[in-house]
Every structure is written in structure tokens, then in C-alpha cells.
mmCIF file of C-alpha atoms in Angstrom:
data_model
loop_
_atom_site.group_PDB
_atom_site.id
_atom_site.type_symbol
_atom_site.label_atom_id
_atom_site.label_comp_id
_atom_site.label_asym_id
_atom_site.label_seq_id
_atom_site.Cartn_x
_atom_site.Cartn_y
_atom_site.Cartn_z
ATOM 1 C CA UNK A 13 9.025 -3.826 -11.866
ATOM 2 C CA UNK A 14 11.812 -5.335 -9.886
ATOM 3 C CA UNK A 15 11.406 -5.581 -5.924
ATOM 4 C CA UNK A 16 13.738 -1.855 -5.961
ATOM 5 C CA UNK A 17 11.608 -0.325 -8.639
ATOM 6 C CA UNK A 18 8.274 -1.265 -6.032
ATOM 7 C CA UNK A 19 9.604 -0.025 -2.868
ATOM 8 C CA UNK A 20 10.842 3.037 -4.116
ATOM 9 C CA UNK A 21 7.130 3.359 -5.618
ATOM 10 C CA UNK A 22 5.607 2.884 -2.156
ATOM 11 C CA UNK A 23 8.129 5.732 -0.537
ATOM 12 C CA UNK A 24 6.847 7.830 -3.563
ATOM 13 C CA UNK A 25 3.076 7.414 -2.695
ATOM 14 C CA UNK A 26 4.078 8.751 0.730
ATOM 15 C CA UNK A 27 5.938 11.359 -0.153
ATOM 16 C CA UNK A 28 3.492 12.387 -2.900
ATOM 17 C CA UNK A 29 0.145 11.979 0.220
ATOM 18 C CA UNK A 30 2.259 14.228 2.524
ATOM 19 C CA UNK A 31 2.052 17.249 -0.376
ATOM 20 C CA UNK A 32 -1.551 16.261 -0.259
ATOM 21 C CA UNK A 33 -1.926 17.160 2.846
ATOM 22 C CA UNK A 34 -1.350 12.927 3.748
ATOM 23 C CA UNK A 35 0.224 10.739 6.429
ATOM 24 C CA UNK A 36 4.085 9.620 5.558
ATOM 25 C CA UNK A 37 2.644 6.385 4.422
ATOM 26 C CA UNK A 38 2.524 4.894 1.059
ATOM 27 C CA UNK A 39 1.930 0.832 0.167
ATOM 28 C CA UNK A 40 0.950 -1.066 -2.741
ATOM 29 C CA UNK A 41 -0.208 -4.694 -3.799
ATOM 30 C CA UNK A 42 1.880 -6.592 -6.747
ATOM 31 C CA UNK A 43 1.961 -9.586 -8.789
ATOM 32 C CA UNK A 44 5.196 -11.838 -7.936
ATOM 33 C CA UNK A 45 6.364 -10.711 -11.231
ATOM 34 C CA UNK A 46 6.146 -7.013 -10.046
ATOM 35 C CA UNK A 47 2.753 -5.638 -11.714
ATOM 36 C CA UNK A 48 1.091 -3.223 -9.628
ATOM 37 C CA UNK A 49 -2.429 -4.139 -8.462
ATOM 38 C CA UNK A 50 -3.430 -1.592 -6.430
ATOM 39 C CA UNK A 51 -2.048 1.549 -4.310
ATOM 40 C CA UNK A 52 -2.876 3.168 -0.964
ATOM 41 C CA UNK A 53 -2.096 6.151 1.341
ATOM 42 C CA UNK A 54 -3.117 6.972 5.083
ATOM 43 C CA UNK A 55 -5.708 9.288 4.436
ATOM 44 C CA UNK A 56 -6.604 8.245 8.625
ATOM 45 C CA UNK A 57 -7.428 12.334 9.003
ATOM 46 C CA UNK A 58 -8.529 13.244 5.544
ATOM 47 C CA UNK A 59 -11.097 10.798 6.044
ATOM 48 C CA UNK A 60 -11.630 10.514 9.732
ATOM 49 C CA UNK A 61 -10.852 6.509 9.970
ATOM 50 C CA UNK A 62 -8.773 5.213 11.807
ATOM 51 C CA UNK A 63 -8.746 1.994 10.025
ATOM 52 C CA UNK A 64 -7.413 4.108 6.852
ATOM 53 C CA UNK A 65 -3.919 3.140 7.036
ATOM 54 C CA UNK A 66 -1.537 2.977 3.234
ATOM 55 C CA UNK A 67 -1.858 -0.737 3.892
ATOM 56 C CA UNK A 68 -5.441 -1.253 4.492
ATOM 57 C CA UNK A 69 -6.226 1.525 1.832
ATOM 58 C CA UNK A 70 -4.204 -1.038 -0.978
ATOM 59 C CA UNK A 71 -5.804 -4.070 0.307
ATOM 60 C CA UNK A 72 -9.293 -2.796 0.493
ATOM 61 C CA UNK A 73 -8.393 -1.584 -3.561
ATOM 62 C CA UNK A 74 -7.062 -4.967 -4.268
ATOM 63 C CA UNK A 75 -9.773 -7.349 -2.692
ATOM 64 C CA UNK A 76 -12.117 -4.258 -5.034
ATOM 65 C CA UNK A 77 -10.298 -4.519 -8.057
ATOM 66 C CA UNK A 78 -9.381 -8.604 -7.817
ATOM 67 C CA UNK A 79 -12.736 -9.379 -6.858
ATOM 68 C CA UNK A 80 -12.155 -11.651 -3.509
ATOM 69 C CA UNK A 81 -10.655 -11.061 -0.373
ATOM 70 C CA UNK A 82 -7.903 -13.587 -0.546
ATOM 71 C CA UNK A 83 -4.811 -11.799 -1.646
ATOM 72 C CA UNK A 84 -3.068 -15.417 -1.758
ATOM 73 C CA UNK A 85 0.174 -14.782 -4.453
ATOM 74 C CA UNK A 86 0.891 -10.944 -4.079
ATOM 75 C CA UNK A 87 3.196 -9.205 -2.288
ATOM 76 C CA UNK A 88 2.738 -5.556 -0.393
ATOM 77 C CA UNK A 89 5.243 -2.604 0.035
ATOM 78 C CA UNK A 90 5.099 -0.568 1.850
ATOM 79 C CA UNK A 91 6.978 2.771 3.228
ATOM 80 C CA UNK A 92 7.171 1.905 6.691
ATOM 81 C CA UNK A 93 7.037 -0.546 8.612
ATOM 82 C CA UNK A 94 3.298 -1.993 9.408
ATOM 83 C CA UNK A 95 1.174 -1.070 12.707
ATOM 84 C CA UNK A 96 0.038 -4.589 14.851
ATOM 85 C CA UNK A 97 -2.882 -3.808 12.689
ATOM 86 C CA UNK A 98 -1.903 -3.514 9.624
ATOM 87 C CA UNK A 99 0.273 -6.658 10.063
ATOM 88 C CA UNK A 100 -2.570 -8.502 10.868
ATOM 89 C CA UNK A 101 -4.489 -7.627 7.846
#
């Protein structure tokens, strides 16, 4: 997917988590070359964390799905811009 083709994907998971009763927030984790790793939404009230912002959501499913917490090479979208927190991470 091109750099477009993934943001436009992020603005979709947030518009697609606010019909599920969601936050506005969508983000994902890709390869450089645009392959999808892993996707998250703010389910902060849905699950009653406050830590469960889009971003964290698709790096926790990343660091799952990679195996290791060092997310060294990929890129994240996202449908907003990031929280202090969420920068951080």
C-alpha cells in the first residue's frame, strides 16, 4: 500500500470504531514497503483503560504479533494526531 492507501486505512479504522460504539481514533503499524502489521482503535471506555489509545492498541498487536518490543523499521498511522503519550510510546 502506498503512504495514501495507509492513512486513509487508519481514518477508516476510526470511522469504522465510532459505529462500534469507539473513540475517533484509528492507527496501524506497516512495513516501509506498506504491508500492514497490525491495527488498533481507542477502545479507552469499551475497556476501561486509559492506556487504550489506537496507537498503543497497534503497538501492543505489533510487539504480539512480531514477537519483540522493538518496532525498529515500521512506520505508524494514525488518524489523529498522537497524545504526549502516545508520542512517547
Amino acid at each position: 500500500m502506498t503512504k495514501e492507501e495507509l492513512m486513509r486505512k487508519a481514518i477508516e479504522l476510526s470511522k469504522e470504531n465510532i459505529e462500534n460504539g469507539g473513540g475517533p481514533f484509528g492507527a496501524l503499524i506497516a512495513t516501509k514497503d506498506g504491508e500492514i502489521v497490525a491495527t488498533g482503535v481507542n477502545r479507552v471506555t469499551a475497556s476501561c483503560d486509559p492506556t487504550a489509545h489506537a496507537e498503543v492498541s497497534a503497538i501492543r498487536a505489533a510487539a504480539a504479533k512480531l514477537g519483540t518490543f522493538n518496532l525498529s523499521g515500521y512506520e505508524i498511522y494514525t488518524s489523529c494526531e498522537p497524545c504526549p503519550m502516545c508520542l512517547g510510546a
